[in-house]
Tab-separated table of C-alpha atoms in Angstrom:
chain	number	residue	atom	x	y	z
A	1	MET	CA	208.303	151.954	124.605
A	2	ILE	CA	206.016	154.032	122.632
A	3	ALA	CA	208.006	153.831	119.359
A	4	ILE	CA	207.986	149.765	119.950
A	5	TRP	CA	204.000	149.928	120.236
A	6	CYS	CA	203.929	152.002	117.197
A	7	VAL	CA	206.007	149.573	115.276
A	8	VAL	CA	203.836	146.561	116.521
A	9	ALA	CA	200.779	148.630	115.480
A	10	VAL	CA	201.985	149.188	112.133
A	11	MET	CA	203.111	145.536	111.570
A	12	THR	CA	199.827	144.225	112.695
A	13	LEU	CA	197.871	146.521	110.331
A	14	SER	CA	200.203	145.514	107.697
A	15	ALA	CA	199.742	141.812	108.405
A	16	TRP	CA	196.141	142.253	108.293
A	17	TRP	CA	196.068	144.390	104.994
A	18	ALA	CA	198.209	141.477	103.493
A	19	VAL	CA	195.768	139.114	104.573
A	20	TRP	CA	192.691	140.978	103.290
A	21	ARG	CA	194.518	141.318	99.827
A	22	PHE	CA	195.120	137.675	99.589
A	23	LEU	CA	191.624	137.056	100.386
A	24	ARG	CA	190.266	139.528	98.045
A	25	TYR	CA	192.869	138.505	95.160
A	26	PRO	CA	193.567	134.789	95.827
A	27	GLY	CA	196.257	132.864	93.867
A	28	GLY	CA	199.325	133.911	95.263
A	29	TRP	CA	201.571	137.096	95.914
A	30	ALA	CA	201.971	138.094	92.282
A	31	PHE	CA	198.133	138.156	91.719
A	32	ALA	CA	197.581	140.145	94.807
A	33	PHE	CA	200.213	142.692	94.690
A	34	HIS	CA	202.282	142.598	91.355
A	35	GLU	CA	201.962	145.402	89.092
A	36	LYS	CA	201.530	143.255	85.981
A	37	HIS	CA	198.240	141.728	87.344
A	38	ARG	CA	196.868	145.192	88.066
A	39	GLU	CA	194.293	145.259	85.103
A	40	ALA	CA	193.153	141.811	86.284
A	41	ARG	CA	192.443	143.141	89.740
A	42	ARG	CA	190.725	146.201	88.340
A	43	ALA	CA	188.396	143.906	86.206
A	44	LEU	CA	187.423	142.141	89.164
A	45	ASP	CA	186.792	145.290	91.306
A	46	GLU	CA	184.677	147.214	88.964
A	47	PRO	CA	181.758	144.700	88.933
A	48	ARG	CA	182.420	144.205	92.686
A	49	ARG	CA	181.811	147.944	92.989
A	50	ALA	CA	179.023	147.953	90.845
A	51	VAL	CA	177.070	145.227	92.827
A	52	ARG	CA	178.114	146.884	96.006
A	53	GLU	CA	176.706	150.420	95.090
A	54	LEU	CA	173.527	148.996	93.504
A	55	ARG	CA	172.832	146.911	96.984
A	56	ARG	CA	173.653	150.086	98.894
A	57	THR	CA	171.153	152.155	96.718
A	58	ALA	CA	168.311	149.838	97.048
A	59	ARG	CA	168.875	149.221	100.712
A	60	ARG	CA	168.779	152.881	101.330
A	61	GLU	CA	165.824	153.567	99.184
A	62	LYS	CA	163.894	150.708	100.834
A	63	LEU	CA	165.062	151.889	104.276
A	64	GLN	CA	164.043	155.511	103.666
A	65	ALA	CA	160.484	154.215	102.475
A	66	LEU	CA	160.145	152.002	105.515
A	67	ALA	CA	161.318	155.013	107.667
A	68	ALA	CA	158.447	157.084	105.932
A	69	VAL	CA	155.762	154.573	107.076
A	70	LYS	CA	156.973	154.354	110.620
A	71	ARG	CA	157.042	158.258	110.706
A	72	ALA	CA	153.379	158.432	109.340
A	73	GLU	CA	152.326	155.642	111.860
A	74	TRP	CA	154.052	157.423	114.790
A	75	ALA	CA	152.684	161.025	113.940
A	76	HIS	CA	149.120	159.369	113.499
A	77	ARG	CA	149.436	157.625	117.151
A	78	ARG	CA	150.764	160.748	118.594
A	79	HIS	CA	147.950	162.875	117.343
A	80	VAL	CA	145.292	160.382	118.690
A	81	ARG	CA	146.951	160.100	121.879
A	82	GLN	CA	147.161	163.953	122.417
A	83	CYS	CA	143.453	164.137	121.528
A	84	GLU	CA	142.522	161.290	124.109
A	85	ALA	CA	144.576	162.929	126.634
A	86	LYS	CA	143.064	166.438	126.173
A	87	LEU	CA	139.531	164.676	126.344
A	88	GLU	CA	140.321	162.825	129.442
A	89	ARG	CA	141.335	166.094	131.260
A	90	LEU	CA	138.276	167.648	130.170
A	91	ARG	CA	136.005	164.736	131.258
A	92	THR	CA	137.769	164.406	134.588
A	93	PRO	CA	138.761	167.970	135.812
A	94	HIS	CA	140.870	168.453	138.720
A	95	ARG	CA	139.158	170.110	141.869
A	96	GLY	CA	141.304	173.348	141.153
A	97	ALA	CA	142.790	175.609	143.644
A	98	ARG	CA	141.696	175.924	147.224
A	99	ARG	CA	139.634	178.881	148.096
A	100	GLN	CA	138.396	178.735	151.777
A	101	LYS	CA	137.961	176.396	154.523
A	102	LEU	CA	135.325	176.367	157.248
A	103	GLY	CA	135.093	173.455	159.818
A	104	ARG	CA	135.062	170.207	157.819
A	105	ILE	CA	134.123	171.912	154.426
A	106	ILE	CA	136.986	173.006	152.218
A	107	LEU	CA	136.075	174.888	149.030
A	108	PHE	CA	137.919	174.498	145.948
A	109	GLU	CA	137.858	176.040	142.565
A	110	ARG	CA	135.684	173.276	140.982
A	111	ALA	CA	134.822	170.997	144.077
A	112	VAL	CA	133.983	170.903	147.911
A	113	LEU	CA	135.699	168.511	150.139
A	114	ILE	CA	133.702	167.266	153.166
A	115	SER	CA	136.089	165.035	155.375
A	116	ASN	CA	137.234	162.798	152.310
A	117	ASP	CA	134.288	163.423	150.299
A	118	GLU	CA	134.854	165.102	147.226
A	119	VAL	CA	131.693	166.901	145.743
A	120	PRO	CA	131.876	168.677	142.470
A	121	LEU	CA	130.484	172.166	142.372
A	122	ALA	CA	128.792	171.979	139.097
A	123	GLY	CA	124.881	171.112	139.885
A	124	LEU	CA	125.375	171.524	143.681
A	125	GLN	CA	122.741	173.455	145.573
A	126	VAL	CA	123.653	175.125	149.038
A	127	ARG	CA	121.121	176.174	151.793
A	128	PHE	CA	121.716	177.740	154.963
A	129	GLU	CA	119.584	177.311	158.063
A	130	LEU	CA	119.593	178.627	161.625
A	131	SER	CA	118.623	176.397	164.582
A	132	SER	CA	115.436	177.758	166.487
A	133	SER	CA	117.756	178.363	169.345
A	134	ALA	CA	119.938	180.415	167.341
A	135	ARG	CA	123.136	178.571	168.730
A	136	SER	CA	123.808	176.402	165.636
A	137	SER	CA	123.972	176.895	162.023
A	138	TYR	CA	123.492	174.305	159.251
A	139	VAL	CA	124.841	174.099	155.843
A	140	TYR	CA	122.880	171.707	153.366
A	141	LEU	CA	124.724	170.614	150.181
A	142	THR	CA	122.616	168.922	147.602
A	143	ARG	CA	123.900	167.031	144.860
A	144	PRO	CA	122.037	167.083	141.331
A	145	ASP	CA	121.065	163.468	142.200
A	146	GLY	CA	119.496	164.688	145.247
A	147	ARG	CA	121.600	163.479	147.892
A	148	GLU	CA	122.301	165.695	150.689
A	149	ARG	CA	125.329	166.485	153.051
A	150	LEU	CA	124.802	168.356	156.254
A	151	GLU	CA	127.342	170.266	158.311
A	152	ARG	CA	126.663	171.586	161.839
A	153	TYR	CA	128.645	174.925	163.053
A	154	GLU	CA	128.316	175.755	166.766
A	155	GLY	CA	127.701	179.367	167.057
A	156	LYS	CA	130.325	179.881	169.938
A	157	GLN	CA	132.982	178.940	167.373
A	158	TRP	CA	131.409	179.848	164.016
A	159	PRO	CA	129.282	183.001	164.214
A	160	GLU	CA	126.112	183.005	162.092
A	161	ASP	CA	127.231	185.719	159.597
A	162	THR	CA	130.544	183.743	158.936
A	163	VAL	CA	128.677	180.547	158.091
A	164	ARG	CA	126.087	182.571	155.978
A	165	ARG	CA	128.852	184.256	153.867
A	166	PHE	CA	130.846	180.757	153.487
A	167	SER	CA	127.255	179.314	152.235
A	168	VAL	CA	127.023	182.124	149.457
A	169	ARG	CA	130.529	181.840	148.578
A	170	ILE	CA	129.999	178.248	147.778
A	171	GLN	CA	126.692	178.792	145.982
A	172	ASN	CA	128.237	181.390	143.967
A	173	ALA	CA	131.157	179.153	143.204
A	174	ALA	CA	128.612	176.423	142.233
A	175	VAL	CA	127.045	178.926	139.664
A	176	ALA	CA	130.292	179.684	138.169
A	177	ALA	CA	131.064	176.041	137.974
A	178	ASP	CA	127.863	175.347	136.128
A	179	ARG	CA	128.914	177.762	133.434
A	180	LEU	CA	132.223	176.581	133.292
A	181	GLN	CA	130.803	172.958	132.689
A	182	LYS	CA	128.590	174.060	129.915
A	183	ARG	CA	131.584	175.689	128.188
A	184	ARG	CA	133.538	172.390	128.894
A	185	ALA	CA	130.761	170.362	127.331
A	186	GLY	CA	131.077	172.162	124.210
A	187	LYS	CA	134.845	171.829	124.174
A	188	ILE	CA	134.206	168.037	124.762
A	189	ARG	CA	131.962	167.677	121.858
A	190	ALA	CA	134.382	169.557	119.797
A	191	LEU	CA	137.495	167.491	120.840
A	192	GLU	CA	135.458	164.307	120.416
A	193	ALA	CA	134.711	165.012	116.782
A	194	GLU	CA	138.503	165.981	116.393
A	195	LEU	CA	139.437	162.554	117.983
A	196	GLU	CA	137.439	160.714	115.396
A	197	GLU	CA	138.697	162.672	112.663
A	198	ALA	CA	142.254	161.973	114.079
A	199	ARG	CA	141.523	158.250	114.121
A	200	ARG	CA	140.215	158.238	110.713
A	201	ALA	CA	142.980	160.274	109.239
A	202	THR	CA	145.244	157.354	107.949
A	203	GLU	CA	145.900	158.638	104.507
A	204	PRO	CA	149.552	159.485	105.097
A	205	ILE	CA	150.294	156.079	106.479
A	206	ALA	CA	148.412	154.352	103.307
A	207	SER	CA	150.250	156.760	101.100
A	208	ALA	CA	153.763	155.870	102.618
A	209	GLN	CA	152.921	152.241	102.546
A	210	GLU	CA	152.033	152.461	98.762
A	211	ARG	CA	155.451	154.100	98.136
A	212	LEU	CA	157.204	151.358	100.232
A	213	ALA	CA	155.500	148.594	98.049
A	214	SER	CA	156.116	150.550	95.025
A	215	THR	CA	159.819	150.855	96.058
A	216	ARG	CA	160.104	147.077	96.713
A	217	ALA	CA	158.403	146.290	93.510
A	218	ARG	CA	160.755	148.490	91.423
A	219	HIS	CA	163.773	146.785	92.792
A	220	ASP	CA	162.429	143.369	92.546
A	221	ALA	CA	161.594	144.131	89.014
A	222	ASP	CA	164.893	145.960	88.163
A	223	PHE	CA	167.354	143.724	86.273
A	224	THR	CA	170.358	146.118	87.087
A	225	LEU	CA	171.360	144.296	90.065
A	226	PRO	CA	171.191	140.696	88.659
A	227	GLN	CA	173.035	141.848	85.582
A	228	ALA	CA	175.696	143.217	87.711
A	229	ARG	CA	175.735	139.960	89.993
A	230	THR	CA	176.445	138.013	86.411
A	231	ALA	CA	178.914	140.500	85.337
A	232	LEU	CA	180.726	139.733	88.838
A	233	ASP	CA	180.433	136.043	88.560
A	234	ASN	CA	182.051	136.163	84.957
A	235	ALA	CA	184.770	138.181	86.497
A	236	ARG	CA	185.388	135.793	89.428
A	237	SER	CA	185.418	132.725	86.676
A	238	VAL	CA	188.043	134.816	84.622
A	239	TRP	CA	190.152	135.150	87.757
A	240	GLN	CA	189.682	131.398	88.815
A	241	GLY	CA	190.763	130.386	85.282
A	242	MET	CA	194.069	132.396	85.858
A	243	THR	CA	194.652	131.447	89.282
A	244	GLY	CA	192.759	128.371	89.933
A	245	ARG	CA	191.277	130.203	93.072
A	246	ARG	CA	187.799	131.525	93.148
A	247	PRO	CA	187.575	135.178	94.680
A	248	LEU	CA	184.926	135.910	97.220
């Protein structure tokens, strides 16, 4: 069975090859296969090959120049996106790691969370007060814009010393966040300048576009391919004069 399929495959390929020869060298069996017409077939193949190679070279060089433009544009967009992403992260910092929780206040590295209200630590002022009866402690959190949040801690559940220590820890974290914010502000300014420079840095794109335009213009002005096409047309005419059939 395998041998039969092999024979069928060989016969099919042979048939296709014969059809291809008749299409390539029209005019009959002798012109397509006979030894005496070998030089005539060669006279047709050589200009065909010349046109094919010239077209291939022109296509390859144009595609390479176009690919260089695409690469330059992609690199430019990638650099801009990277700068924008870094800047966004600096402008909107995450609250950071969780440090401590006391009642409804949760202290994070760069923010405090009161119920569902997140308050940045930078610029935050913390004040502790003890009630006149000494039965409750109060923690005041004042934002830079003056708004306050008040949390009350009952003395039976939250000893005064525990609340005081927690207040001090929040205040110290706020001071550290202030210093971090100042350093971050400097980084933001530097990154903003880098982003503007990245957006303006289009010279590689312009150079690649110039090379592409130059490559296209050079091939458009090159007479080698039109001359090769003329030579191929002449060879086809010669073949048609011999066989009465014009090859493709």
